[in-house]
């Protein structure tokens, strides 16, 4: 983790959400009581002061609520999170769910500006972050093609780009094609950096939303059985998920993958070192019948290069279809990081145990929570 | 039309526009009267409750006005609109015109998020929709190149993309290269879809703004004479306009087109079946002298492929210039969907009967009206 | 300069900034005093009117403050600015600095819509303008690739594009690849145009932020010694800066450039005609020891075409490094328009006299000031 003091212009920032809190409780935090002198002789009194109060509440919403500082300065990788922190973040995500549903005009992040600095396209992730910011009343500066950022094209370093963009914004959400880029950015920036995926490296908000989804859907994280299916060799998602779930008790993993994209030894060793049970299986039906979560993934064609035959073989091997659903337990769910091709058949979508679109929505709540925490604290 | 219940998170949404309505009338809708107890002994009373009211009005602007539900769930094609609906929408468009001119800080759509999902570039249409949303206090998520949407590029279906984007937004404005795409999106989505053009298919908001412009400029739609000029074979615009105007009484069409891009038989048959008079003419001067509206269009080079000679011949044939203007009636107008090349000479622009830029502006009002109606009702 | 009356829908616009002004003084501008009748018999009075006031203040913020009109209709080139105007703009920029630091929810430009019409990418400049607009509560419509603006691609003139975009927005910030394009746009538009660079032409906001930075860093503009270093032949920045600083007294320039990119005669003649001292030097160390400002620039590889050898030679010649810093006076500063390659070594960044990132931030303040002045006046 990068250690760094709170940037000076952050420490004074604060928030209020009139939609989710009662205004009277809010107002108790205002130190100087406001009063109106009423001239008894003339009860037609001027409303100047009254209106001034209204204006104070409506416009100076940044001046009287300061949340307890979030313990992270940046969100760079999954290792930054332990059980307790995850649990607290998930509680904020639940609050965000309520805000998104009931308080369409939330102003929690009013006056804050997020820059989305994407060096490779990822519209889904970008829209999710931008929606999160706007749902909380914040604003967004967008660069979809930061790689063509005229400065980057001219040879500017990432560090210089960050030093410029941080002067225009309050938080930077960054997607990069190089592993470690987010960490370099965080080391430079005096405003929070959120890693929205750096090449083969990390994509921590995806990992968090996956764990959050399991907790929401299954009700617990300890003691769960999770089947990871599909491309386990290249999938950043399933690897990160395995790392994060290893923090919980009595989790058991089943790996179901075509031979060419089997789970790598590093994760297996790590799980073993954490006393997490795992086994490999070639029988998706059996695994599905035992698991609480079947986490299906896409076989990534782009990883196979010219070996289209191997791709085609791997691709069709483990499909989640009605047959799989028929053995899945009633309380269990199917997850998928999306996009989905044909590894889950479309007729599964209507099944209440198909959780993948709810999972996408949870990404919104997790990102709302992280933006809120990084910008205005707990 | 696609039938579908109001999505659950829509039914509770409502709006207020402090700019265009008197606040006192607004406040009458608040059910519980708010009062302040004044301690007679101490007229220096606390303002907590007063301020709380101010905050309620300023921040909870979504909680006390619900418009009557709009009868359409989506805007997909021109066939969804009949005379009465058009007339009512045009009235809202007029109100939007007043809001845009007098209430720059309108909050009618505050807290609403529109996603512009454009699978092919159309900056003019995109900016028009985004301006409409922002003029009403709403927010926008933009994808200019949804075709490169990382997921679409990876083979994700339109349906899956819609299911994801609808979780980040309240309404989707969609441009697609395939006819029927908007209808497929609407069948999937639980939030409103607005078709901003789907390939050779429909572009209903363009058709509506055209009809709205004629009514604004001429004062009526029944009994008008309309000259359609230019590329009548390929122009989606003129074809849609002919369909829509066929709903009015005693409309007469004149088709003025180079041979290679003549109006097709399907429209002619349709008009005949609706007892709408039409005739073809090769004499733009004569037509211009008789019509209330001369609707000029661009000859689309891209339709001619290698036949550049045919394009050049067709292109120069019917030009609206000062000579045409000299025979145009005083109350008549020239319209054009833009962009314009040289089919209307630049010196015509200063003529008050040149309505094409006003027409572009009307697109803003029509889109404001539709977004308002789809999101918060009448 | 383009003369033109204030567009009609502009003259009535006004602003308020609750963050930076006391509300009571604001309220004095409201002409009709608002009062509440309190029924003596029933001090439990209705709060309807009180709340109405709150709503008025919170929502109708556009209706009671009108600034004195800004004397420029558009910002097209550096020649529009004289000493007095610059000084007044700089004062507004200082106010913007305070607003950006202390009033995150400023609403000065609430309800205003800026279109960024960029015909060539310049993400840095675009983000700076968009941040400026959003920091003042305004909204933005973005076109990153106006060159592919479907209409421009189809052959639409710049004038027609402007006539369309001005109907969707209140101000247009425009970047173009052709010199003079901004002036053509301004001649057409009825809303303000800001030139954000037009090819080899002008980039006036860069010139203003440079002069503003010198005044902020050195404390004065008269009597300063400025070393211009690097590509003085092609650098639009240094040429504009020389023109603007020529308006001040006793300024002295030192030109330090590789032979192939020496300062051209037109600037030299102009400075001489203005009785501004200048001299050429090949000794960066000596110049650095005498100057108040060393303005370093990037040698632009793209100007050398196939002559990579000349580029490489020119590039390494004048580097600002610790050795240069060791002779630089204590009060002096290093400036650079960014992006920087290796013409300033990274170890210089930590020196308090390295002003280039502060300079980038000043661009934000200058742009906030210009947007504010063009839209709502002084």
Coordinates of C-alpha atoms in Angstrom, one line a residue, chain B residues 2-350:
Chain B
X2 CA -43.9 -2.9 -27.2
X3 CA -46.1 -3.3 -24.3
X4 CA -44.5 -3.5 -20.9
X5 CA -45.3 -2.3 -17.4
X6 CA -43.7 0.8 -15.9
X7 CA -40.4 -0.4 -14.4
X8 CA -40.7 -0.5 -10.7
X9 CA -38.1 2.2 -9.9
X10 CA -39.8 4.5 -12.4
X11 CA -43.2 4.6 -11.0
X12 CA -42.2 6.5 -7.9
X13 CA -40.1 9.1 -9.7
X14 CA -41.5 12.5 -10.2
X15 CA -40.3 16.0 -10.9
X16 CA -40.5 19.6 -10.1
X17 CA -39.4 22.6 -12.1
X18 CA -39.0 25.6 -9.9
X19 CA -38.1 27.6 -12.9
X20 CA -41.4 27.2 -14.7
X21 CA -43.9 26.8 -11.9
X22 CA -44.7 29.0 -9.0
X23 CA -43.3 27.5 -5.8
X24 CA -46.3 28.1 -3.8
X25 CA -48.5 25.9 -6.0
X26 CA -45.8 23.3 -5.9
X27 CA -45.8 23.4 -2.2
X28 CA -49.4 22.8 -1.9
X29 CA -48.8 19.3 -3.0
X30 CA -46.7 18.5 0.1
X31 CA -49.1 16.6 2.2
X32 CA -48.1 17.3 5.8
X33 CA -48.2 21.0 6.7
X34 CA -45.0 22.2 8.3
X35 CA -45.2 24.5 11.2
X36 CA -42.9 26.3 13.6
X37 CA -43.7 26.6 17.2
X38 CA -42.7 30.1 18.4
X39 CA -42.1 30.4 22.1
X40 CA -43.8 33.6 23.0
X41 CA -41.3 34.3 25.7
X42 CA -38.4 34.1 23.4
X43 CA -38.9 35.3 19.9
X44 CA -35.3 34.6 19.1
X45 CA -36.5 31.2 18.0
X46 CA -34.4 28.4 16.5
X47 CA -34.4 28.1 12.8
X48 CA -33.9 24.4 12.6
X49 CA -37.3 23.6 11.3
X50 CA -37.4 26.4 8.9
X51 CA -34.1 25.4 7.4
X52 CA -35.3 21.8 7.3
X53 CA -38.1 22.9 5.0
X54 CA -35.7 24.8 2.8
X55 CA -33.6 21.7 2.5
X56 CA -36.7 19.6 1.7
X57 CA -37.6 21.8 -1.1
X58 CA -34.1 22.2 -2.5
X59 CA -33.0 18.6 -2.2
X60 CA -36.0 16.4 -2.2
X61 CA -37.3 17.8 -5.4
X62 CA -38.2 14.3 -6.6
X63 CA -40.7 13.5 -4.0
X64 CA -43.9 15.5 -4.6
X65 CA -44.8 15.8 -8.2
X66 CA -45.9 12.8 -10.3
X67 CA -46.9 13.4 -13.9
X68 CA -49.5 11.3 -15.6
X69 CA -47.7 8.3 -17.2
X70 CA -46.7 8.8 -20.9
X71 CA -48.5 6.2 -23.0
X72 CA -45.3 5.0 -24.7
X73 CA -42.7 3.0 -23.0
X74 CA -40.2 3.5 -25.7
X75 CA -39.8 5.6 -28.9
X76 CA -39.0 3.2 -31.7
X77 CA -40.7 4.3 -34.8
X78 CA -43.1 6.8 -36.3
X79 CA -46.0 4.5 -36.4
X80 CA -46.4 4.8 -32.6
X81 CA -47.7 8.4 -33.0
X82 CA -51.2 9.5 -34.0
X83 CA -52.5 13.0 -34.5
X84 CA -53.6 13.5 -30.9
X85 CA -50.4 12.2 -29.4
X86 CA -48.4 14.3 -31.8
X87 CA -50.4 17.4 -30.8
X88 CA -49.9 16.8 -27.1
X89 CA -46.2 16.2 -27.6
X90 CA -45.9 19.4 -29.6
X91 CA -47.5 21.2 -26.7
X92 CA -44.9 19.9 -24.3
X93 CA -42.2 20.8 -26.9
X94 CA -43.5 24.4 -26.7
X95 CA -43.2 24.3 -23.0
X96 CA -39.7 23.0 -23.4
X97 CA -38.9 26.0 -25.7
X98 CA -40.0 28.3 -22.9
X99 CA -37.9 26.4 -20.3
X100 CA -34.9 26.5 -22.5
X101 CA -35.2 30.2 -23.0
X102 CA -36.3 31.3 -19.6
X103 CA -35.2 28.7 -17.0
X104 CA -31.6 27.9 -17.6
X105 CA -31.3 26.0 -14.4
X106 CA -34.3 23.7 -14.9
X107 CA -34.3 20.7 -12.7
X108 CA -37.1 18.7 -14.3
X109 CA -34.9 15.7 -14.9
X110 CA -32.5 16.2 -12.0
X111 CA -31.2 12.8 -10.7
X112 CA -31.9 11.1 -14.1
X113 CA -29.2 9.5 -16.1
X114 CA -29.3 9.0 -19.8
X115 CA -27.0 6.7 -21.6
X116 CA -26.2 7.5 -25.3
X117 CA -25.3 4.2 -26.8
X118 CA -24.1 5.0 -30.3
X119 CA -23.0 2.1 -32.5
X120 CA -22.2 4.5 -35.4
X121 CA -21.2 8.1 -35.1
X122 CA -23.8 10.8 -35.4
X123 CA -22.4 13.7 -33.4
X124 CA -25.3 16.1 -34.4
X125 CA -28.0 13.7 -33.1
X126 CA -25.9 12.8 -30.0
X127 CA -25.3 16.4 -29.1
X128 CA -28.9 17.3 -29.6
X129 CA -30.1 14.5 -27.2
X130 CA -27.3 15.3 -24.7
X131 CA -28.2 19.0 -24.7
X132 CA -31.9 18.1 -24.3
X133 CA -31.1 16.0 -21.2
X134 CA -28.7 18.6 -19.7
X135 CA -31.1 21.5 -20.4
X136 CA -33.6 19.7 -18.1
X137 CA -31.0 19.1 -15.3
X138 CA -30.4 15.5 -16.2
X139 CA -27.0 13.8 -16.6
X140 CA -25.5 11.8 -19.4
X141 CA -23.2 8.7 -19.9
X142 CA -21.7 8.8 -23.3
X143 CA -20.5 6.0 -25.6
X144 CA -19.6 7.4 -29.0
X145 CA -18.2 4.1 -30.3
X146 CA -20.4 1.4 -28.9
X147 CA -19.4 -0.8 -31.8
X148 CA -15.9 -0.9 -30.2
X149 CA -17.7 -1.3 -26.9
X150 CA -15.1 -3.8 -25.6
X151 CA -18.0 -6.3 -25.0
X152 CA -19.6 -5.9 -28.4
X153 CA -16.2 -6.4 -30.0
X154 CA -15.8 -9.6 -28.0
X155 CA -19.1 -10.9 -29.4
X156 CA -21.6 -9.9 -26.7
X157 CA -25.2 -9.7 -28.0
X158 CA -27.0 -6.4 -28.1
X159 CA -29.4 -7.8 -25.6
X160 CA -26.7 -8.4 -23.0
X161 CA -25.2 -5.0 -23.6
X162 CA -28.6 -3.4 -23.0
X163 CA -29.1 -5.5 -19.8
X164 CA -25.8 -4.1 -18.6
X165 CA -26.2 -0.5 -19.6
X166 CA -29.8 -0.3 -18.2
X167 CA -28.3 -1.0 -14.8
X168 CA -26.2 2.1 -15.0
X169 CA -28.9 4.5 -16.4
X170 CA -32.5 5.5 -16.5
X171 CA -33.0 5.8 -20.2
X172 CA -31.0 4.7 -23.3
X173 CA -30.8 6.7 -26.5
X174 CA -29.5 4.3 -29.1
X175 CA -28.1 4.6 -32.6
X176 CA -27.4 1.4 -34.5
X177 CA -26.4 0.4 -37.9
X178 CA -29.0 -2.4 -38.2
X179 CA -32.6 -1.9 -38.9
X180 CA -34.7 -3.3 -36.0
X181 CA -32.0 -3.0 -33.4
X182 CA -33.9 -0.4 -31.4
X183 CA -36.9 -2.7 -31.3
X184 CA -34.8 -5.6 -30.0
X185 CA -33.3 -3.3 -27.4
X186 CA -36.7 -2.2 -26.3
X187 CA -38.0 -5.8 -26.0
X188 CA -35.1 -6.5 -23.6
X189 CA -34.9 -3.3 -21.6
X190 CA -36.9 -2.5 -18.5
X191 CA -36.0 1.2 -18.9
X192 CA -37.1 3.4 -21.9
X193 CA -35.3 3.1 -25.2
X194 CA -35.2 5.9 -27.7
X195 CA -34.3 5.1 -31.3
X196 CA -31.9 7.7 -32.6
X197 CA -31.7 6.0 -35.9
X198 CA -31.3 2.3 -36.7
X199 CA -29.6 1.9 -40.1
X200 CA -32.0 2.1 -43.0
X201 CA -34.8 1.8 -40.5
X202 CA -36.4 4.5 -38.5
X203 CA -35.3 7.8 -37.0
X204 CA -38.5 8.8 -35.3
X205 CA -37.3 11.9 -33.4
X206 CA -36.2 13.4 -36.8
X207 CA -39.6 12.8 -38.2
X208 CA -41.3 14.4 -35.2
X209 CA -39.1 17.5 -35.3
X210 CA -39.9 17.9 -39.0
X211 CA -43.6 17.8 -38.4
X212 CA -43.3 20.0 -35.4
X213 CA -41.3 22.5 -37.5
X214 CA -44.0 22.6 -40.1
X215 CA -46.7 23.3 -37.5
X216 CA -44.5 26.0 -35.9
X217 CA -43.7 27.6 -39.2
X218 CA -46.9 27.3 -41.2
X219 CA -49.3 27.2 -38.2
X220 CA -51.1 24.1 -39.4
X221 CA -50.7 20.6 -40.7
X222 CA -54.0 19.9 -42.4
X223 CA -54.3 21.2 -45.9
X224 CA -50.6 21.9 -46.5
X225 CA -48.7 21.4 -49.7
X226 CA -45.2 19.9 -49.3
X227 CA -42.5 19.6 -51.9
X228 CA -40.0 16.8 -51.2
X229 CA -36.8 17.5 -53.1
X230 CA -33.6 15.6 -53.7
X231 CA -32.8 12.1 -52.8
X232 CA -36.3 10.6 -52.2
X233 CA -35.2 7.0 -52.7
X234 CA -32.7 6.7 -49.9
X235 CA -33.6 9.5 -47.6
X236 CA -35.0 8.0 -44.4
X237 CA -36.1 11.5 -43.5
X238 CA -38.4 12.2 -46.3
X239 CA -39.9 8.8 -46.3
X240 CA -40.7 9.0 -42.6
X241 CA -42.1 12.5 -43.1
X242 CA -44.4 11.3 -45.8
X243 CA -45.8 8.6 -43.6
X244 CA -46.4 11.0 -40.7
X245 CA -48.0 13.7 -42.7
X246 CA -50.3 11.2 -44.2
X247 CA -52.1 11.3 -40.8
X248 CA -53.3 14.9 -41.6
X249 CA -56.2 16.0 -43.9
X250 CA -55.8 17.4 -47.4
X251 CA -52.1 17.2 -47.5
X252 CA -50.6 17.2 -51.0
X253 CA -47.1 16.1 -51.9
X254 CA -44.9 17.0 -54.8
X255 CA -41.9 14.8 -55.4
X256 CA -39.0 16.5 -57.2
X257 CA -36.1 14.1 -57.6
X258 CA -33.4 13.2 -60.1
X259 CA -34.3 10.0 -62.0
X260 CA -31.9 7.8 -60.2
X261 CA -33.2 8.6 -56.7
X262 CA -37.0 8.9 -57.3
X263 CA -39.5 8.2 -54.5
X264 CA -40.2 4.5 -54.3
X265 CA -43.5 2.9 -55.0
X266 CA -44.2 1.7 -51.4
X267 CA -44.6 5.3 -50.2
X268 CA -46.7 6.2 -53.3
X269 CA -49.0 3.3 -52.7
X270 CA -49.3 4.0 -49.0
X271 CA -50.2 7.6 -49.7
X272 CA -52.7 6.6 -52.3
X273 CA -54.3 4.1 -49.9
X274 CA -54.6 6.9 -47.3
X275 CA -56.2 9.1 -50.0
X276 CA -53.3 11.5 -49.9
X277 CA -52.7 13.4 -53.1
X278 CA -49.2 13.3 -54.6
X279 CA -47.6 14.1 -57.9
X280 CA -44.2 13.9 -59.4
X281 CA -42.6 16.9 -61.0
X282 CA -39.4 17.8 -62.7
X283 CA -40.0 21.5 -62.3
X284 CA -38.7 22.8 -58.9
X285 CA -39.6 26.4 -59.7
X286 CA -43.3 25.5 -60.3
X287 CA -43.4 23.3 -57.2
X288 CA -41.7 26.0 -55.1
X289 CA -44.3 28.5 -56.2
X290 CA -47.2 26.3 -55.0
X291 CA -45.9 24.7 -51.8
X292 CA -46.1 25.8 -48.2
X293 CA -43.0 23.7 -47.4
X294 CA -40.1 22.9 -49.7
X295 CA -38.2 20.1 -48.0
X296 CA -34.8 19.8 -49.6
X297 CA -32.4 16.9 -49.0
X298 CA -28.8 16.0 -49.7
X299 CA -28.0 13.7 -52.5
X300 CA -26.0 11.0 -50.6
X301 CA -22.8 10.3 -52.5
X302 CA -22.2 7.2 -50.5
X303 CA -25.3 5.6 -52.2
X304 CA -23.8 5.9 -55.7
X305 CA -20.7 3.7 -55.1
X306 CA -18.6 3.9 -58.3
X307 CA -21.2 5.8 -60.3
X308 CA -19.7 9.2 -59.5
X309 CA -21.0 10.5 -62.8
X310 CA -24.6 9.7 -61.9
X311 CA -24.0 11.3 -58.5
X312 CA -22.6 14.5 -60.0
X313 CA -25.6 14.7 -62.4
X314 CA -28.1 14.1 -59.7
X315 CA -26.4 16.4 -57.3
X316 CA -26.5 19.6 -59.3
X317 CA -30.1 19.1 -60.6
X318 CA -32.3 20.7 -58.0
X319 CA -30.7 23.6 -56.1
X320 CA -32.6 25.9 -53.8
X321 CA -31.2 29.3 -54.6
X322 CA -32.3 32.9 -54.8
X323 CA -34.2 32.2 -58.0
X324 CA -36.3 29.5 -56.2
X325 CA -36.7 31.9 -53.3
X326 CA -38.1 34.5 -55.6
X327 CA -41.1 32.4 -56.5
X328 CA -41.6 30.9 -53.0
X329 CA -44.7 32.2 -51.3
X330 CA -44.2 34.7 -48.5
X331 CA -45.5 32.4 -45.8
X332 CA -43.7 29.3 -47.1
X333 CA -40.5 27.8 -45.8
X334 CA -37.4 25.9 -46.9
X335 CA -36.5 22.9 -44.7
X336 CA -33.5 20.6 -44.7
X337 CA -32.5 17.8 -42.3
X338 CA -28.8 18.9 -42.5
X339 CA -25.9 18.6 -43.1
X340 CA -26.3 20.7 -46.2
X341 CA -23.7 20.7 -49.0
X342 CA -24.6 22.9 -52.0
X343 CA -28.2 21.9 -52.6
X344 CA -29.2 25.1 -50.8
X345 CA -27.0 28.1 -51.7
X346 CA -25.5 29.9 -48.7
X347 CA -27.1 33.2 -49.7
X348 CA -30.5 31.7 -48.9
X349 CA -29.6 31.4 -45.2
X350 CA -30.4 35.1 -44.5

